[in-house]
CSV table of C-alpha atoms and ligand atoms in Angstrom, one decimal:
chain,number,residue,atom,x,y,z
A,1454,MET,CA,114.5,91.6,72.8
A,1455,ASN,CA,113.6,95.2,73.5
A,1456,PHE,CA,114.6,97.1,76.6
A,1457,SER,CA,115.8,100.5,77.7
A,1458,PHE,CA,118.1,101.2,80.7
A,1459,ASP,CA,118.9,104.4,82.6
A,1460,THR,CA,121.1,105.3,85.5
A,1461,VAL,CA,122.9,108.3,86.9
A,1462,PRO,CA,125.6,109.8,84.7
A,1463,GLN,CA,128.4,109.9,87.3
A,1464,ILE,CA,129.2,107.6,90.2
A,1465,VAL,CA,132.2,108.3,92.5
A,1466,PHE,CA,132.9,105.2,94.6
A,1467,GLU,CA,135.7,106.2,97.0
A,1468,THR,CA,136.1,105.6,100.7
A,1469,GLY,CA,136.8,108.9,102.4
A,1470,ALA,CA,135.2,110.9,99.5
A,1471,ALA,CA,132.8,112.8,101.9
A,1472,ALA,CA,135.7,114.7,103.4
A,1473,ARG,CA,136.3,116.3,100.0
A,1474,LEU,CA,132.6,116.9,99.1
A,1475,GLY,CA,133.2,120.6,98.7
A,1476,GLU,CA,135.7,120.0,95.9
A,1477,ILE,CA,133.5,117.4,94.3
A,1478,VAL,CA,130.3,119.5,94.2
A,1479,SER,CA,131.6,123.0,93.8
A,1480,PRO,CA,131.6,122.9,89.9
A,1481,ARG,CA,127.8,122.3,90.2
A,1482,MET,CA,126.5,124.5,93.0
A,1483,LYS,CA,127.5,127.4,95.2
A,1484,ARG,CA,124.6,127.6,97.7
A,1485,PRO,CA,123.5,124.0,98.3
A,1486,CYS,CA,120.8,122.8,100.6
A,1487,VAL,CA,122.2,119.8,102.5
A,1488,VAL,CA,119.4,117.4,103.4
A,1489,THR,CA,119.7,114.9,106.2
A,1490,ASP,CA,118.2,113.6,109.5
A,1491,ARG,CA,118.9,113.8,113.2
A,1492,GLY,CA,120.4,110.3,113.4
A,1493,VAL,CA,123.0,111.1,110.8
A,1494,ILE,CA,123.9,114.4,112.4
A,1495,GLU,CA,124.1,112.9,115.9
A,1496,ALA,CA,126.3,110.1,114.6
A,1497,GLY,CA,128.7,112.9,113.6
A,1498,LEU,CA,128.7,111.6,110.0
A,1499,ILE,CA,128.2,114.8,108.2
A,1500,ASP,CA,130.8,117.0,110.0
A,1501,ASP,CA,133.7,116.4,107.6
A,1502,ALA,CA,131.5,116.9,104.6
A,1503,LEU,CA,130.2,120.3,106.0
A,1504,GLN,CA,133.7,121.4,106.8
A,1505,SER,CA,134.8,120.6,103.3
A,1506,LEU,CA,131.9,122.6,101.8
A,1507,GLU,CA,132.9,125.6,103.9
A,1508,ALA,CA,136.6,125.2,102.9
A,1509,ALA,CA,135.5,125.2,99.3
A,1510,GLY,CA,133.7,128.5,99.8
A,1511,LEU,CA,130.2,127.1,99.5
A,1512,ASP,CA,127.4,128.8,101.4
A,1513,TYR,CA,125.3,125.8,102.4
A,1514,HIS,CA,122.1,125.5,104.4
A,1515,LEU,CA,121.7,122.3,106.5
A,1516,PHE,CA,118.1,120.9,106.7
A,1517,GLY,CA,118.3,118.2,109.3
A,1518,GLY,CA,114.7,117.5,109.8
A,1519,VAL,CA,114.0,114.5,107.6
A,1520,GLU,CA,111.9,111.8,109.2
A,1521,ALA,CA,111.8,108.1,108.3
A,1522,ASP,CA,109.4,107.3,105.4
A,1523,PRO,CA,109.4,111.0,104.7
A,1524,PRO,CA,105.9,112.5,105.5
A,1525,ALA,CA,104.7,115.1,102.9
A,1526,LYS,CA,104.6,117.9,105.4
A,1527,VAL,CA,108.3,117.5,106.2
A,1528,VAL,CA,109.1,117.4,102.5
A,1529,ARG,CA,107.2,120.7,102.0
A,1530,ALA,CA,109.0,122.3,105.0
A,1531,ALA,CA,112.3,121.2,103.4
A,1532,ILE,CA,111.4,122.8,100.1
A,1533,GLU,CA,110.5,126.0,101.8
A,1534,ALA,CA,113.8,126.0,103.7
A,1535,ALA,CA,115.7,125.4,100.4
A,1536,ARG,CA,113.8,128.3,98.8
A,1537,GLU,CA,114.5,130.7,101.7
A,1538,HIS,CA,118.2,129.9,101.4
A,1539,ASN,CA,117.9,130.6,97.6
A,1540,ALA,CA,119.6,127.3,97.1
A,1541,ASP,CA,121.1,126.6,93.7
A,1542,GLY,CA,121.5,122.8,94.3
A,1543,VAL,CA,120.6,120.0,96.6
A,1544,ILE,CA,122.8,117.4,98.4
A,1545,GLY,CA,121.0,114.4,99.9
A,1546,PHE,CA,123.2,112.9,102.7
A,1547,GLY,CA,121.8,109.9,104.6
A,1548,GLY,CA,119.6,106.8,104.1
A,1549,GLY,CA,116.8,106.5,101.6
A,1550,SER,CA,114.6,108.9,103.6
A,1551,SER,CA,117.1,111.8,103.3
A,1552,MET,CA,118.0,111.0,99.7
A,1553,ASP,CA,114.3,110.7,98.6
A,1554,THR,CA,113.5,114.0,100.3
A,1555,ALA,CA,116.5,115.7,98.5
A,1556,LYS,CA,115.4,114.4,95.1
A,1557,VAL,CA,111.9,115.9,95.5
A,1558,ILE,CA,113.3,119.2,96.7
A,1559,ALA,CA,115.5,119.4,93.6
A,1560,CYS,CA,112.5,118.8,91.4
A,1561,LEU,CA,110.2,121.3,93.1
A,1562,ILE,CA,112.4,124.2,94.4
A,1563,ASN,CA,112.1,126.2,91.2
A,1564,THR,CA,108.6,125.4,90.0
A,1565,SER,CA,105.0,126.1,91.1
A,1566,GLN,CA,104.2,122.4,90.9
A,1567,SER,CA,102.9,120.9,94.2
A,1568,LEU,CA,104.1,117.7,95.8
A,1569,GLU,CA,100.8,116.1,95.1
A,1570,GLU,CA,101.0,116.9,91.4
A,1571,ILE,CA,104.2,114.8,91.0
A,1572,TYR,CA,103.0,111.6,92.7
A,1573,GLY,CA,102.9,108.8,90.1
A,1574,MET,CA,104.8,108.2,86.9
A,1575,ASP,CA,106.5,111.0,84.8
A,1576,ARG,CA,104.6,113.9,86.3
A,1577,VAL,CA,107.6,116.1,87.0
A,1578,ALA,CA,107.5,119.1,84.7
A,1579,GLY,CA,110.7,120.7,83.5
A,1580,ALA,CA,114.3,120.5,84.7
A,1581,ARG,CA,115.4,120.1,88.3
A,1582,ALA,CA,118.1,121.8,90.3
A,1583,PRO,CA,121.6,120.2,90.5
A,1584,LEU,CA,121.5,117.1,92.7
A,1585,VAL,CA,124.2,115.1,94.4
A,1586,LEU,CA,123.4,112.1,96.7
A,1587,LEU,CA,125.5,110.4,99.3
A,1588,PRO,CA,124.1,107.2,100.9
A,1589,THR,CA,124.9,106.4,104.6
A,1590,THR,CA,123.1,103.1,104.6
A,1591,ALA,CA,123.8,100.2,102.2
A,1592,GLY,CA,120.2,99.5,101.3
A,1593,THR,CA,117.8,101.5,99.2
A,1594,GLY,CA,120.1,102.3,96.3
A,1595,SER,CA,118.1,105.5,96.1
A,1596,GLU,CA,121.3,107.3,95.0
A,1597,VAL,CA,121.0,105.7,91.6
A,1598,THR,CA,117.2,105.3,91.2
A,1599,ASN,CA,114.6,107.5,89.6
A,1600,ILE,CA,112.2,106.9,92.5
A,1601,SER,CA,111.3,108.8,95.7
A,1602,VAL,CA,108.9,107.3,98.2
A,1603,ILE,CA,106.9,109.8,100.2
A,1604,THR,CA,104.2,109.3,102.9
A,1605,SER,CA,101.2,111.3,101.7
A,1606,ASP,CA,99.0,113.4,104.1
A,1607,ASP,CA,96.4,110.5,104.2
A,1608,ASP,CA,99.2,108.0,105.1
A,1609,GLN,CA,99.7,106.3,101.8
A,1610,LYS,CA,103.2,105.4,100.5
A,1611,MET,CA,103.3,107.4,97.3
A,1612,GLY,CA,106.0,106.8,94.6
A,1613,VAL,CA,107.3,109.7,92.6
A,1614,VAL,CA,108.9,108.1,89.5
A,1615,ALA,CA,110.5,110.4,86.9
A,1616,SER,CA,113.7,110.6,85.0
A,1617,GLN,CA,114.5,114.0,86.7
A,1618,LEU,CA,114.9,111.9,89.9
A,1619,TYR,CA,118.2,110.5,88.6
A,1620,ALA,CA,120.8,112.6,90.4
A,1621,ASP,CA,123.7,114.3,88.6
A,1622,MET,CA,126.1,112.3,90.7
A,1623,ALA,CA,126.2,109.7,93.4
A,1624,VAL,CA,129.1,109.7,95.8
A,1625,LEU,CA,129.6,106.4,97.6
A,1626,ASP,CA,131.8,106.6,100.7
A,1627,ALA,CA,131.7,103.3,102.6
A,1628,ALA,CA,133.2,104.9,105.7
A,1629,LEU,CA,129.8,106.7,106.1
A,1630,THR,CA,128.1,103.3,106.6
A,1631,ALA,CA,130.4,101.9,109.3
A,1632,SER,CA,128.4,103.6,112.1
A,1633,MET,CA,125.2,101.9,111.3
A,1634,PRO,CA,123.9,99.9,114.3
A,1635,ARG,CA,123.6,96.1,113.7
A,1636,HIS,CA,119.9,96.2,113.2
A,1637,VAL,CA,120.1,99.0,110.6
A,1638,THR,CA,122.9,97.2,108.8
A,1639,ALA,CA,120.8,94.0,108.7
A,1640,ALA,CA,117.5,95.6,107.7
A,1641,THR,CA,118.9,97.9,105.0
A,1642,GLY,CA,121.1,95.1,103.6
A,1643,ILE,CA,118.1,92.8,103.4
A,1644,ASP,CA,116.2,95.6,101.6
A,1645,ALA,CA,119.0,95.7,99.0
A,1646,MET,CA,118.9,91.9,98.6
A,1647,VAL,CA,115.1,92.1,98.0
A,1648,HIS,CA,115.8,94.7,95.3
A,1649,ALA,CA,118.1,92.3,93.5
A,1650,ILE,CA,115.7,89.4,93.8
A,1651,GLU,CA,112.6,91.3,92.8
A,1652,ALA,CA,114.5,92.9,89.8
A,1653,TYR,CA,115.7,89.5,88.7
A,1654,THR,CA,112.1,88.1,88.7
A,1655,SER,CA,110.4,91.3,87.6
A,1656,LYS,CA,107.6,90.3,85.2
A,1657,ILE,CA,107.3,93.2,82.8
A,1658,LYS,CA,110.6,94.9,82.5
A,1659,LYS,CA,113.1,92.2,83.3
A,1660,ASN,CA,116.1,92.9,81.1
A,1661,PRO,CA,119.7,91.6,80.6
A,1662,LEU,CA,121.4,94.6,82.2
A,1663,SER,CA,119.3,94.5,85.3
A,1664,ASP,CA,119.8,90.8,85.5
A,1665,ALA,CA,123.6,91.1,85.4
A,1666,LEU,CA,123.5,93.8,88.0
A,1667,ALA,CA,121.1,91.9,90.2
A,1668,ARG,CA,123.2,88.8,90.2
A,1669,GLN,CA,126.4,90.6,91.1
A,1670,ALA,CA,124.5,92.6,93.8
A,1671,LEU,CA,123.0,89.5,95.4
A,1672,LYS,CA,126.4,87.8,95.3
A,1673,LEU,CA,128.1,90.7,97.1
A,1674,LEU,CA,125.3,91.3,99.6
A,1675,SER,CA,124.6,87.7,100.6
A,1676,ALA,CA,128.4,87.0,101.1
A,1677,ASN,CA,128.9,90.1,103.2
A,1678,ILE,CA,125.8,90.9,105.2
A,1679,ILE,CA,126.4,88.7,108.2
A,1680,HIS,CA,130.1,89.7,108.4
A,1681,ALA,CA,129.1,93.4,108.2
A,1682,CYS,CA,126.7,92.8,111.1
A,1683,GLU,CA,129.3,91.1,113.2
A,1684,ALA,CA,132.4,93.1,112.3
A,1685,PRO,CA,130.9,96.6,111.7
A,1686,ASP,CA,134.3,98.3,111.2
A,1687,ASP,CA,135.5,96.0,108.5
A,1688,ILE,CA,135.6,98.5,105.7
A,1689,LYS,CA,136.0,95.9,102.9
A,1690,ALA,CA,132.7,94.3,103.9
A,1691,ARG,CA,131.1,97.8,104.1
A,1692,GLU,CA,132.4,98.6,100.6
A,1693,ASN,CA,131.0,95.3,99.3
A,1694,MET,CA,127.6,96.0,100.9
A,1695,LEU,CA,127.5,99.6,99.5
A,1696,LEU,CA,128.5,98.4,96.0
A,1697,GLY,CA,125.9,95.6,96.2
A,1698,ALA,CA,123.2,98.0,97.3
A,1699,MET,CA,124.0,100.4,94.5
A,1700,LEU,CA,124.0,97.7,91.8
A,1701,ALA,CA,120.7,96.4,93.1
A,1702,GLY,CA,119.4,100.0,92.9
A,1703,GLN,CA,120.4,100.2,89.2
A,1704,ALA,CA,118.8,96.9,88.6
A,1705,PHE,CA,115.4,97.6,90.1
A,1706,ALA,CA,115.2,101.2,88.8
A,1707,ASN,CA,114.9,99.4,85.4
A,1708,ALA,CA,113.1,96.2,86.4
A,1709,PRO,CA,110.8,97.2,89.2
A,1710,CYS,CA,110.1,95.6,92.6
A,1711,ALA,CA,107.1,93.4,93.3
A,1712,ALA,CA,105.1,91.7,96.1
A,1713,VAL,CA,107.7,91.8,98.9
A,1714,HIS,CA,107.7,95.6,98.7
A,1715,ALA,CA,103.9,95.8,98.2
A,1716,LEU,CA,103.3,93.8,101.4
A,1717,ALA,CA,106.0,95.7,103.3
A,1718,TYR,CA,104.6,99.2,102.6
A,1719,PRO,CA,101.5,98.9,104.8
A,1720,LEU,CA,103.7,97.7,107.7
A,1721,GLY,CA,105.6,101.0,107.4
A,1722,VAL,CA,102.5,103.1,107.1
A,1723,HIS,CA,100.5,101.6,110.0
A,1724,PHE,CA,103.2,100.4,112.4
A,1725,HIS,CA,106.2,102.5,111.5
A,1726,VAL,CA,108.2,99.3,110.8
A,1727,PRO,CA,111.4,100.5,109.1
A,1728,HIS,CA,111.4,99.8,105.4
A,1729,GLY,CA,114.2,97.2,105.4
A,1730,LEU,CA,112.7,95.3,108.4
A,1731,ALA,CA,109.3,95.3,106.8
A,1732,ASN,CA,110.8,93.8,103.6
A,1733,SER,CA,112.8,91.3,105.7
A,1734,LEU,CA,109.6,90.1,107.4
A,1735,MET,CA,107.7,89.5,104.2
A,1736,LEU,CA,110.6,88.0,102.2
A,1737,ALA,CA,110.4,84.4,103.2
A,1738,PRO,CA,106.6,84.0,102.8
A,1739,VAL,CA,106.6,85.7,99.4
A,1740,LEU,CA,109.6,83.6,98.1
A,1741,ARG,CA,107.7,80.5,99.2
A,1742,PHE,CA,104.5,81.8,97.5
A,1743,ASN,CA,106.3,82.5,94.3
A,1744,CYS,CA,108.6,79.5,94.3
A,1745,LYS,CA,106.7,77.2,91.9
A,1746,VAL,CA,106.2,79.8,89.3
A,1747,ALA,CA,109.6,81.5,89.7
A,1748,ALA,CA,111.5,78.2,90.2
A,1749,PRO,CA,113.8,78.5,87.2
A,1750,LEU,CA,114.9,82.0,88.2
A,1751,TYR,CA,115.2,81.2,91.9
A,1752,ALA,CA,117.3,78.2,91.0
A,1753,GLU,CA,119.7,80.5,89.1
A,1754,LEU,CA,119.8,82.9,92.1
A,1755,GLY,CA,120.5,79.8,94.3
A,1756,ASP,CA,123.6,79.2,92.3
A,1757,VAL,CA,124.6,82.9,92.7
A,1758,ILE,CA,124.4,82.8,96.5
A,1759,GLY,CA,126.0,79.3,96.7
A,1760,ALA,CA,122.8,77.6,98.1
A,1761,GLY,CA,124.6,74.4,97.4
A,1762,ASP,CA,121.9,72.3,95.7
A,1763,THR,CA,122.8,70.5,92.5
A,1764,GLY,CA,119.4,68.8,91.9
A,1765,ASP,CA,116.7,69.8,89.4
A,1766,PHE,CA,115.6,73.5,89.2
A,1767,GLN,CA,112.7,73.0,91.6
A,1768,MET,CA,115.0,71.6,94.3
A,1769,ARG,CA,117.6,74.4,93.7
A,1770,ALA,CA,114.8,77.0,93.9
A,1771,GLU,CA,113.7,75.5,97.3
A,1772,SER,CA,117.3,75.6,98.5
A,1773,PHE,CA,117.5,79.3,97.5
A,1774,VAL,CA,114.4,80.1,99.5
A,1775,ALA,CA,115.7,78.2,102.5
A,1776,LYS,CA,119.2,79.9,102.3
A,1777,MET,CA,117.7,83.4,102.1
A,1778,ALA,CA,115.6,82.7,105.2
A,1779,GLU,CA,118.8,81.4,106.9
A,1780,ILE,CA,120.8,84.5,106.0
A,1781,CYS,CA,118.1,86.8,107.3
A,1782,ALA,CA,117.8,84.9,110.6
A,1783,ALA,CA,121.6,85.0,111.0
A,1784,THR,CA,121.6,88.8,111.0
A,1785,GLY,CA,119.3,88.7,114.0
A,1786,VAL,CA,116.3,90.7,112.6
A,1787,GLN,CA,112.9,89.9,113.8
A,1788,SER,CA,111.0,87.2,111.8
A,1789,ARG,CA,107.4,87.6,113.0
A,1790,LEU,CA,104.9,90.4,112.7
A,1791,CYS,CA,103.8,90.0,116.4
A,1792,GLU,CA,107.4,91.1,117.3
A,1793,VAL,CA,106.9,94.5,115.7
A,1794,GLY,CA,103.5,95.1,117.3
A,1795,VAL,CA,101.1,93.7,114.6
A,1796,SER,CA,98.1,91.9,115.9
A,1797,HIS,CA,95.7,89.5,114.2
A,1798,ASN,CA,92.8,91.9,113.9
A,1799,VAL,CA,94.6,94.4,111.7
A,1800,LEU,CA,95.7,91.8,109.1
A,1801,PRO,CA,92.6,92.3,106.8
A,1802,LYS,CA,93.3,96.1,106.7
A,1803,LEU,CA,96.9,95.5,105.8
A,1804,ALA,CA,95.9,93.0,103.1
A,1805,GLU,CA,93.4,95.5,101.7
A,1806,ASP,CA,96.1,98.2,101.5
A,1807,ALA,CA,98.7,95.9,100.0
A,1808,ALA,CA,96.4,94.5,97.3
A,1809,LYS,CA,95.9,98.1,96.1
A,1810,ILE,CA,99.5,98.6,95.2
A,1811,GLU,CA,99.1,97.6,91.7
A,1812,ARG,CA,102.3,99.4,90.5
A,1813,LEU,CA,104.3,96.8,92.4
A,1814,LEU,CA,102.1,93.7,92.3
A,1815,LYS,CA,101.9,93.7,88.5
A,1816,ASN,CA,105.6,92.9,88.5
A,1817,ASN,CA,105.3,89.8,90.7
A,1818,PRO,CA,106.0,86.5,88.9
A,1819,ARG,CA,102.8,85.1,90.3
A,1820,PRO,CA,99.5,87.0,90.5
A,1821,VAL,CA,98.6,88.1,94.1
A,1822,THR,CA,95.0,88.6,95.3
A,1823,GLN,CA,93.8,90.3,98.5
A,1824,ASP,CA,93.2,86.8,100.0
A,1825,ASP,CA,96.8,85.9,99.1
A,1826,CYS,CA,98.0,89.0,100.9
A,1827,LEU,CA,96.0,88.0,104.0
A,1828,ALA,CA,97.4,84.5,103.9
A,1829,LEU,CA,100.9,85.8,103.6
A,1830,TYR,CA,100.6,88.1,106.5
A,1831,THR,CA,98.9,85.4,108.6
A,1832,GLU,CA,101.8,83.0,107.8
A,1833,VAL,CA,104.3,85.3,109.5
A,1834,LEU,CA,102.1,86.7,112.3
B,3169,NAD,N1,114.1,105.8,96.3
B,3169,NAD,C1,114.2,104.5,96.2
B,3169,NAD,O1,114.6,104.0,95.2
B,3169,NAD,C2,113.9,103.7,97.5
B,3169,NAD,C3,114.1,102.3,97.5
B,3169,NAD,C4,113.8,101.6,98.6
B,3169,NAD,C5,113.4,102.3,99.8
B,3169,NAD,N2,113.2,103.7,99.7
B,3169,NAD,C6,112.7,104.4,100.9
B,3169,NAD,O2,113.9,104.8,101.7
B,3169,NAD,C7,113.5,104.9,103.1
B,3169,NAD,C8,114.3,104.0,103.9
B,3169,NAD,O3,115.6,104.3,103.8
B,3169,NAD,P1,116.8,103.6,104.7
B,3169,NAD,O4,116.4,102.2,104.9
B,3169,NAD,O5,118.1,103.9,104.1
B,3169,NAD,O6,116.6,104.3,106.2
B,3169,NAD,P2,116.4,105.8,106.7
B,3169,NAD,O7,117.0,106.8,105.7
B,3169,NAD,O8,115.0,105.9,107.1
B,3169,NAD,O9,117.3,105.7,108.0
B,3169,NAD,C9,117.0,104.8,109.0
B,3169,NAD,C10,117.7,105.3,110.3
B,3169,NAD,O10,119.1,105.0,110.2
B,3169,NAD,C11,119.9,106.1,110.6
B,3169,NAD,N3,121.1,106.1,109.9
B,3169,NAD,C12,121.3,106.2,108.5
B,3169,NAD,N4,122.6,106.0,108.2
B,3169,NAD,C13,123.3,105.8,109.4
B,3169,NAD,C14,124.6,105.6,109.8
B,3169,NAD,N5,125.6,105.5,108.8
B,3169,NAD,N6,124.9,105.4,111.1
B,3169,NAD,C15,124.0,105.5,112.0
B,3169,NAD,N7,122.7,105.7,111.8
B,3169,NAD,C16,122.3,105.9,110.5
B,3169,NAD,C17,119.0,107.3,110.3
B,3169,NAD,O11,119.3,108.4,111.0
B,3169,NAD,C18,117.6,106.8,110.6
B,3169,NAD,O12,117.3,106.9,112.0
B,3169,NAD,C19,112.0,104.5,103.1
B,3169,NAD,O13,111.2,105.7,103.1
B,3169,NAD,C20,111.8,103.7,101.8
B,3169,NAD,O14,110.5,103.7,101.4
B,3169,NAD,C21,113.5,104.4,98.6
B,3170,FE2,FE1,113.2,98.7,99.2
């Protein structure tokens, strides 16, 4: 059995850690560019962290202009802002959009490489600037992945995948996630569950370390997501969600995602459906589609989430698929494409786009054609 496994070298998991961010990052940088979005600033989430940077004598620049599914032009503006500040390090503070933007800034701030030149696998030349990431959603796991997802100028979701995108440090403070509104808690938490499931069934790079992480992640996430939605201030549930999302991130960084993500991306590009919600919409149909082929693995995951079936593996797999759909429904997220503005006539275009995302589809346990994509979208219209 051959495999390799990478993750970030240092993880600080400490509720309240953001308030001592200055002390944590000062050995690594003196003039950081702090990267976030308006929602995070308006929720007052970053105030304590900025104060602590000041108290530690750090001369920071705040870039607060990140947009969801970060568009290339916003990323370029952020790189320019960091250069103008003469930043010697980057702090990504927010959801996946802010962290993904921060990762790319750290790679490009000191080079002449363009953003377009690093789209794809292992295209980043040279070392990056020091990079510290703090998630405020319990979802993407971007704080521990080597991936950044950017929306290109021609509206394609482009992955930048390179070892330089592993941060120097991830700081996980569950208190930062308590202000997420219910629909964001739900969607980002479902995204994390999809990471765990797709890593566990990943066709090419499935490995024992990712498996162990994915199982523990799915156990934590499935047991806490509904409670985190219903009791948003319960910090224990928030910690379990944040830990689960990070473990799932470590799993899928080494055993990549598959068809749920491939089908979700066009919904984000064409209809600005948030990433987690797009995944949630496509989860049940893809699980049903994969169920026969992936039944032995789905049966194992059914045991992990306590789906409760003790029959043969096909029955246990079906219970797993049903239980996942039940958990998603209980969070209150939408379950049909028509609820997010998608109409029948665009489905062929969505299917055409999804079928092109070979880097994800090749990891799916069952081969997926363009016709399959169309059938899967139609099923949840
Ligand atoms: N790099 C990776 O490994 C990876 C993996 C999966 C997804 N992604 C990408 O990450 C992005 C999605 O990230 P996301 O789901 O975390 O959402 P996001 O970063 O786009 O944030 C969603 C919204 O939630 C708000 N928000 C974030 N934290 C909050 C908090 N604690 N309280 C209140 N509001 C808060 C933000 O302001 C924003 O309006 C997509 O671009 C997706 O493609 C990256
Ligand atoms: Fe995702």
